[in-house]
Tab-separated table of C-alpha atoms (C1' of nucleotides) in Angstrom:
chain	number	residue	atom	x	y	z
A	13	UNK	CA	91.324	8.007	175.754
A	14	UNK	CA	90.457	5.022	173.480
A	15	UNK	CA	94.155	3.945	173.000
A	16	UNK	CA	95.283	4.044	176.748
A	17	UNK	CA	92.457	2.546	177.997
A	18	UNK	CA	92.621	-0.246	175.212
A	19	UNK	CA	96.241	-0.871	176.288
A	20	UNK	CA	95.206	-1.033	179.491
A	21	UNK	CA	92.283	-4.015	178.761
A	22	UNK	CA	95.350	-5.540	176.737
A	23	UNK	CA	97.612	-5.791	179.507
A	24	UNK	CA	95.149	-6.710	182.386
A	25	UNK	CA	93.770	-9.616	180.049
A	26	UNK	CA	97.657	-10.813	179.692
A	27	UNK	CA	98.144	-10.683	183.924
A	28	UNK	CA	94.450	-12.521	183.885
A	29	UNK	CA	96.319	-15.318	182.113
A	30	UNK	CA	100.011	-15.444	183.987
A	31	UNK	CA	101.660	-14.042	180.927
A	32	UNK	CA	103.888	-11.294	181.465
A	33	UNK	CA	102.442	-7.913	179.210
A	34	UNK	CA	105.900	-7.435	177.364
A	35	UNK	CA	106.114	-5.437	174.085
A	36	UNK	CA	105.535	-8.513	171.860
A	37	UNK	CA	102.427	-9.993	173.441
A	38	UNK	CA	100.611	-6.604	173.956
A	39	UNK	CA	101.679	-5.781	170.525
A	40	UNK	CA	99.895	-9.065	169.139
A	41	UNK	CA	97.027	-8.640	171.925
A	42	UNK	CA	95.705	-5.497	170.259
A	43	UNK	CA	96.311	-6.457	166.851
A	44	UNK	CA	94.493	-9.929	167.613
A	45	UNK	CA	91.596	-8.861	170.213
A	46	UNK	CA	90.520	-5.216	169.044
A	47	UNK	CA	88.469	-4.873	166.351
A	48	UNK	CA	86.422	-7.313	165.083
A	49	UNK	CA	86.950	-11.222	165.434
A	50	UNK	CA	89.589	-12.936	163.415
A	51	UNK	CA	90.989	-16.286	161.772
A	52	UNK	CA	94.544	-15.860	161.281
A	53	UNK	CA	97.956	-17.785	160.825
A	54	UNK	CA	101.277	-17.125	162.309
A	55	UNK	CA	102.395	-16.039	158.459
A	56	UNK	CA	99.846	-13.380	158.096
A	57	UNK	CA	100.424	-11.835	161.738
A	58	UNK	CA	103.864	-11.725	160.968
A	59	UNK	CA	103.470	-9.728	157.795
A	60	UNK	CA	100.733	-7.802	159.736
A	61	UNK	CA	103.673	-6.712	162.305
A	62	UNK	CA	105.963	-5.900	159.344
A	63	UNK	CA	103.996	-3.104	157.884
A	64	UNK	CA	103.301	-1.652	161.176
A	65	UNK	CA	106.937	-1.212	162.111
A	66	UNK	CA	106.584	-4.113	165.200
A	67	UNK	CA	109.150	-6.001	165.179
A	68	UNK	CA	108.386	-9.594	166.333
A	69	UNK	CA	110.063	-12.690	164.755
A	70	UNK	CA	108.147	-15.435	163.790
A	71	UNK	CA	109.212	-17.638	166.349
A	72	UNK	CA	107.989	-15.306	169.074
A	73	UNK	CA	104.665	-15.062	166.790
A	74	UNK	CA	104.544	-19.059	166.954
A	75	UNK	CA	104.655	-19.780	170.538
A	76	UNK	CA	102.510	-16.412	171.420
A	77	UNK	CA	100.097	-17.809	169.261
A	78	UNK	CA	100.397	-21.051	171.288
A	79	UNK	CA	100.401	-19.426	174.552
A	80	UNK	CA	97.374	-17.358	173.956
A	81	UNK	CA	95.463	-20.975	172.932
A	82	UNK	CA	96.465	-22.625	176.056
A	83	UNK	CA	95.289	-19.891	177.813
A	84	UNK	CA	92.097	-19.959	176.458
A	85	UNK	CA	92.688	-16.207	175.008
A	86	UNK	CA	92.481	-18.325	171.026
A	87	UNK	CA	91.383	-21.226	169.444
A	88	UNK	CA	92.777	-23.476	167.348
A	89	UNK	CA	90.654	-24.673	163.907
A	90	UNK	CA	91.985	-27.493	161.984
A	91	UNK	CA	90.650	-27.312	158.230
A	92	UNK	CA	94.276	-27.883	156.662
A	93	UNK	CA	96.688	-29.462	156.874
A	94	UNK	CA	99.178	-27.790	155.746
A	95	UNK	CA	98.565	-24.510	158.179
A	96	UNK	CA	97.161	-23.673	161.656
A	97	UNK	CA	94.357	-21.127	161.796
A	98	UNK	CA	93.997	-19.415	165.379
A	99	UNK	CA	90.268	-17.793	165.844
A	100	UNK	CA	89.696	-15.029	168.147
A	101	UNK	CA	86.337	-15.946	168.829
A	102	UNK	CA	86.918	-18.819	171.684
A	103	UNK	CA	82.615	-19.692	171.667
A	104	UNK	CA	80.912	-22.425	170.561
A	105	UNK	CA	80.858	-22.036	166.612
A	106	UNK	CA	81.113	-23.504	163.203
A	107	UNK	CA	83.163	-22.342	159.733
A	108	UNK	CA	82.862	-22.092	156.395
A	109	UNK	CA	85.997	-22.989	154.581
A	110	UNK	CA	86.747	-21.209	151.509
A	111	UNK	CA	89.130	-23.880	149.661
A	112	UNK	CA	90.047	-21.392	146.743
A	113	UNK	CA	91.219	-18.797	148.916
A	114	UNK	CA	91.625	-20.767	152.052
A	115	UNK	CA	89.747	-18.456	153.624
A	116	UNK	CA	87.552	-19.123	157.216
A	117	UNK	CA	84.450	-17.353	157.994
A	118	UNK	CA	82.313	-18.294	160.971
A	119	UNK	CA	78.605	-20.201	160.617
A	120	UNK	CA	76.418	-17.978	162.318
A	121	UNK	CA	75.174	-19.875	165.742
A	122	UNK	CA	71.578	-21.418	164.598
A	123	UNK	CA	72.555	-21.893	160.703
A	124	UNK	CA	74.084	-25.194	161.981
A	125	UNK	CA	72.619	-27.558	164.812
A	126	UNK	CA	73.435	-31.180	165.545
A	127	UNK	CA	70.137	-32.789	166.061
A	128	UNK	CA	72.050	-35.981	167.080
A	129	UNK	CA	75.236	-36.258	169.307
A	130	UNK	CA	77.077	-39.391	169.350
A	131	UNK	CA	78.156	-40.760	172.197
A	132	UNK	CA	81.455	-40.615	172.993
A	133	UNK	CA	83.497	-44.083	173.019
A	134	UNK	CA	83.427	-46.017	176.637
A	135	UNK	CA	86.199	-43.932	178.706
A	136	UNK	CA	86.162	-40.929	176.593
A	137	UNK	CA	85.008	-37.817	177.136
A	138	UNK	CA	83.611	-35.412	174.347
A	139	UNK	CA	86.348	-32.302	173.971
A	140	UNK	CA	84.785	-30.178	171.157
A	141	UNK	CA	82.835	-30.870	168.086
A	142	UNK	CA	84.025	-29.470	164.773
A	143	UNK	CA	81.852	-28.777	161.660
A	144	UNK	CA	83.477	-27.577	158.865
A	145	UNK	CA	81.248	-26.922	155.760
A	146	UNK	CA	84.099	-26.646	152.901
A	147	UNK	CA	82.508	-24.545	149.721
A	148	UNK	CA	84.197	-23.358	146.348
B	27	UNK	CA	90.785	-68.539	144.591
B	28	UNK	CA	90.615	-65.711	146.714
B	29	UNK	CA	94.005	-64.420	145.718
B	30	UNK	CA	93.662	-63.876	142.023
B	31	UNK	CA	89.987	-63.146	142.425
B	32	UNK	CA	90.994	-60.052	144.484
B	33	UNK	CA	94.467	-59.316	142.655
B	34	UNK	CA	92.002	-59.191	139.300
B	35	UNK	CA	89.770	-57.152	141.375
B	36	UNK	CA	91.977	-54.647	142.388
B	37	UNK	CA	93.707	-53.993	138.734
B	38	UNK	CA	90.266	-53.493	137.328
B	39	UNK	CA	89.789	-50.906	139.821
B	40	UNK	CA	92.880	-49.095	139.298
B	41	UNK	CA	92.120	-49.196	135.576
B	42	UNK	CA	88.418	-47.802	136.138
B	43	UNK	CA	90.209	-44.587	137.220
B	44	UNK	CA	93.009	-44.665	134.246
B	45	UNK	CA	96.025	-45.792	136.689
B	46	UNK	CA	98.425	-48.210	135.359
B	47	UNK	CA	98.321	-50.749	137.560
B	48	UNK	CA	101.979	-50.998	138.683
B	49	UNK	CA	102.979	-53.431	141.044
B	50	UNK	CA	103.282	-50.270	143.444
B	51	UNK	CA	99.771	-49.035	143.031
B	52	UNK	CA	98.470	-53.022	142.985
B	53	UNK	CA	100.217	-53.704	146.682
B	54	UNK	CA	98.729	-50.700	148.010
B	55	UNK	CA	95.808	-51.107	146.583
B	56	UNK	CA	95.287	-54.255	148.222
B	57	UNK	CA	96.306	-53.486	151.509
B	58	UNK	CA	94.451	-50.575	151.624
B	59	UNK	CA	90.395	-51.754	150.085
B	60	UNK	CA	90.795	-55.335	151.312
B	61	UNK	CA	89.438	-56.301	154.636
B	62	UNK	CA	87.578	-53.580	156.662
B	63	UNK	CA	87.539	-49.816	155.941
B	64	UNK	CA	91.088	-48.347	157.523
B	65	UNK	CA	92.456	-44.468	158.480
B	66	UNK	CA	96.028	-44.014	157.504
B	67	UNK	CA	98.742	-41.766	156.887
B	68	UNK	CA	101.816	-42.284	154.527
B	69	UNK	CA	103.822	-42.949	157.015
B	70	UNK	CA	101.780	-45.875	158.419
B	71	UNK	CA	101.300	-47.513	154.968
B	72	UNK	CA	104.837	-46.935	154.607
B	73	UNK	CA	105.839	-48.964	157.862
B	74	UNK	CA	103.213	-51.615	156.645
B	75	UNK	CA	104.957	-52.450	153.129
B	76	UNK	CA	108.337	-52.511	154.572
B	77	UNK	CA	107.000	-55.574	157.713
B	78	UNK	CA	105.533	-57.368	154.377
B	79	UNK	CA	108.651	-57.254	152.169
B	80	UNK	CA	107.173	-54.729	149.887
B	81	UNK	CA	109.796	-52.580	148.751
B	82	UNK	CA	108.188	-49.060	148.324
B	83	UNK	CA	109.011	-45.643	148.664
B	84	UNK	CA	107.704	-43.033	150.624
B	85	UNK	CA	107.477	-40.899	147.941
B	86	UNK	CA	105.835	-43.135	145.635
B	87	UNK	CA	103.817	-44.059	148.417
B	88	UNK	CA	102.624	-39.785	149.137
B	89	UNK	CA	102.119	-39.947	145.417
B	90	UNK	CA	99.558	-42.781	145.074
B	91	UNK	CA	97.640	-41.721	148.176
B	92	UNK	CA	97.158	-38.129	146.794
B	93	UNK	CA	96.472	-39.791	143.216
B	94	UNK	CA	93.904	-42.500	144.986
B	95	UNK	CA	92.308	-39.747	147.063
B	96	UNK	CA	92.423	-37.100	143.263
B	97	UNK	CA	90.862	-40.689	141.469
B	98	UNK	CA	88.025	-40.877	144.099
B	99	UNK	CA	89.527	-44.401	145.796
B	100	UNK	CA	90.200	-42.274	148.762
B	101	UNK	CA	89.096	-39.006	150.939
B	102	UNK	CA	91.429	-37.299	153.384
B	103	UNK	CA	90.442	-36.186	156.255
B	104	UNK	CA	91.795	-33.613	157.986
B	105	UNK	CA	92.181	-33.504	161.766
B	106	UNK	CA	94.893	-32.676	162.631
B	107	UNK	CA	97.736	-29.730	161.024
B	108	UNK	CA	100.583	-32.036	161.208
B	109	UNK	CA	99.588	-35.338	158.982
B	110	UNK	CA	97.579	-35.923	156.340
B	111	UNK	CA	94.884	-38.668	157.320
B	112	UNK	CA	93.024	-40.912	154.002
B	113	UNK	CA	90.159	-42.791	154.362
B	114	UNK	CA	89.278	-45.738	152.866
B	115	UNK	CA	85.194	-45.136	153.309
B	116	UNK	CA	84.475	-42.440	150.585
B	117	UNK	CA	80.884	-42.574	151.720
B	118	UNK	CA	79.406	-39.278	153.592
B	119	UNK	CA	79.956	-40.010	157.035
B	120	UNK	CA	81.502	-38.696	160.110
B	121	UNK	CA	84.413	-39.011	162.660
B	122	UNK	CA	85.518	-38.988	166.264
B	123	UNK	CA	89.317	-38.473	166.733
B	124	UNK	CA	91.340	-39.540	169.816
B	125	UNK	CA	93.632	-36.922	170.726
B	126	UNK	CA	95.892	-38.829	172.941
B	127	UNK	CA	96.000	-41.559	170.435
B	128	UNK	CA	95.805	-39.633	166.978
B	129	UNK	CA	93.285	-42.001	166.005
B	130	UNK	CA	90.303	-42.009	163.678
B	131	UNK	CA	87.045	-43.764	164.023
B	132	UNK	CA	83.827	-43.563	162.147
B	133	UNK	CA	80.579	-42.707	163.646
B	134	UNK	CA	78.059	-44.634	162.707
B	135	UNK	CA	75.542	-42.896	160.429
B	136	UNK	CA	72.629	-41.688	162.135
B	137	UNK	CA	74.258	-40.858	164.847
B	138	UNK	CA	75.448	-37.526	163.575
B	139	UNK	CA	72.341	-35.515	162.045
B	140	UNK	CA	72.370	-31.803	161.108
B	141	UNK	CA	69.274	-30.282	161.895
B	142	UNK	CA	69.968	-27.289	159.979
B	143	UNK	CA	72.415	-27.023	157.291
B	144	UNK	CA	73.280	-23.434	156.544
B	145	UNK	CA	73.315	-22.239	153.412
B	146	UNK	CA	76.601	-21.718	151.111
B	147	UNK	CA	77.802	-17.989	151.015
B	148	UNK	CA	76.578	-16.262	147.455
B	149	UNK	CA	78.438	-17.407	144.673
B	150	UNK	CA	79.496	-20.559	146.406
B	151	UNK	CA	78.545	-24.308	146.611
B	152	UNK	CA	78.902	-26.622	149.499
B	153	UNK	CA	81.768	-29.146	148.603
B	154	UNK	CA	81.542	-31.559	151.897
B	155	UNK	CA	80.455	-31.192	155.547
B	156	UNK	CA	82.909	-32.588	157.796
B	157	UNK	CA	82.011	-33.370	161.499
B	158	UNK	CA	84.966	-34.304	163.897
B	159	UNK	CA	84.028	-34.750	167.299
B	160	UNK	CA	87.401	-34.901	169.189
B	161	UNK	CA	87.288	-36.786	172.503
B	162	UNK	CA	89.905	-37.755	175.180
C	23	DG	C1'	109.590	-48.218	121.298
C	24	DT	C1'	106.949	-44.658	123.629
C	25	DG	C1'	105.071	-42.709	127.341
C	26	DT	C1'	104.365	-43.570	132.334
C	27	DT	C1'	105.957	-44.509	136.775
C	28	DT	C1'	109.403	-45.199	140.267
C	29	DG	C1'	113.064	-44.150	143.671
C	30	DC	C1'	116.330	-41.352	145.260
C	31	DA	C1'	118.078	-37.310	147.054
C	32	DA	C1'	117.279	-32.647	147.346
C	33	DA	C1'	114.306	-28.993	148.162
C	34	DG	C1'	110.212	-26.960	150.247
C	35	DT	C1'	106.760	-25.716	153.955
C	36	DG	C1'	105.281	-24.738	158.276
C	37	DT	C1'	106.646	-25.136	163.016
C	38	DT	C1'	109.565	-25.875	167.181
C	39	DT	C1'	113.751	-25.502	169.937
C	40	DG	C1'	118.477	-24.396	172.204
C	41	DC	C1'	120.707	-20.820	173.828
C	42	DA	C1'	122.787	-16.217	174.590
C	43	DA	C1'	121.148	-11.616	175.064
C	44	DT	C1'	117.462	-8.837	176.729
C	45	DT	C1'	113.587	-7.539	179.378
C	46	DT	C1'	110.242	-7.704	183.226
C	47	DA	C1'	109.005	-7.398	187.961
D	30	DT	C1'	118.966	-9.459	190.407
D	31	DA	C1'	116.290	-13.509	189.607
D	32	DA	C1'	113.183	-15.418	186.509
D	33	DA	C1'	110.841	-15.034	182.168
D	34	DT	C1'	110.963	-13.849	177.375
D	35	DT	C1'	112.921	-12.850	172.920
D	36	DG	C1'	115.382	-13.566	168.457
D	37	DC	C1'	118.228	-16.007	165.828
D	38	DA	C1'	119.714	-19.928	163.528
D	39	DA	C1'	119.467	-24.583	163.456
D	40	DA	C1'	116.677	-28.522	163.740
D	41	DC	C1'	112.324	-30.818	162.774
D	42	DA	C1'	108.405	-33.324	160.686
D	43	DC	C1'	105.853	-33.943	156.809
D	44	DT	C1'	105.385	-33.537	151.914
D	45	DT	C1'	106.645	-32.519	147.082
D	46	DT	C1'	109.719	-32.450	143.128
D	47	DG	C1'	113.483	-33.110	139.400
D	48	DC	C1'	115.441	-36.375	137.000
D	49	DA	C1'	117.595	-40.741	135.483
D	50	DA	C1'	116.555	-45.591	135.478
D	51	DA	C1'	112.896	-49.054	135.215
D	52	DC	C1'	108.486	-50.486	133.735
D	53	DA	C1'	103.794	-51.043	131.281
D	54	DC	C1'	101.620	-51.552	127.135
DNA sequence: GTGTTTGCAAAGTGTTTGCAATTTA
DNA sequence: TAAATTGCAAACACTTTGCAAACAC
């Protein structure tokens, strides 16, 4: 059965990390890693749990979020600064940036290449390299 | 002199964008596009006017950076969800950020290139493409 | 003088935290 | 039952705003 065995995934990819599978986090799991990917906010998964009767608060929301991007399960993307967008698609990739709508949508792989890639400074190491093209 | 050479400078520039040049907007004005290009946040240009006997406050300073960056002067960058960044280098060009440090530096042009710059979605128009490489 | 700008304090956002109650293993 | 997690409310950090006093022209 697609549910059961989708709970399942949910719960085993939790224990992969070291977080406990309680109510909340499988809860968010499913909502966050079923389905196609996603670029979300703490805001709109909290309204998301609201019309499907799951009751998380926002705090728990907040530092699931967090927890799921130190484990490596999301991925922070910086294109405001007044919010933090979490993607659910942790691979190498690029965004648009909608700034009417603030919306995200991902650059597929190819439409953008570096063809140079600076150095990093002397006792630095490169982390992760961010292209945002903002359109309106 | 150098002094009123500069202080004329700066006025005419505030004028060019139709800002009164009040002694508020003249201070920062000078602190920020004299000497070399700078990063800074309100908070930073804040602690600078008050170690110079400036008497300004924060929110008049938040209110001339976002007028500045509106009147072209400046260009915020955004690296980080927390703080709002402005750049005194309004040119198209590039940046590395220090995540231990929360610290901005250009990279020189050139040695960022896009080999391919994808397209804007339909309907849509690239604004600015903004390239943070974030090393540690 | 008239309209603009400032500074203050208050309000507003988005996010984190302390802690008692609850849940997981 | 021991350790981890949750939810709430309070605290936080950064930023904006309303309005009276001060300033630019």
């Amino acid at each position: 059965m697609q549910t059961i065995r989708s709970f399942t995934n949910v719960i085993a990819r939790l224990r992969d990390v070291n977080l406990r599978p309680t109510r909340q986090r499988i809860a968010l799991a499913k909502m966050l890693f079923e389905g196609d990917d996603r670029h979300i906010t703490a805001e709109m998964l909290h309204q998301e749990t609201q019309k499907t009767n799951t009751r998380i608060s926002l705090a728990t929301i907040y530092n699931t979020l967090n927890q799921f991007s130190s484990a490596g399960l999301l991925r922070e993307i910086v294109v405001d600064s007044q919010r933090c967008y979490f993607d659910t698609n942790t691979t190498d990739h690029h965004h648009f940036f909608f700034e009417k709508t603030n919306e995200l949508k991902d650059i597929e792989a190819g439409d953008v290449v570096l063809a140079i890639v600076p150095l990093a400074p002397a006792g630095t190491v490169i982390k992760r390299i961010d292209v945002v093209v903002r359109v309106e």
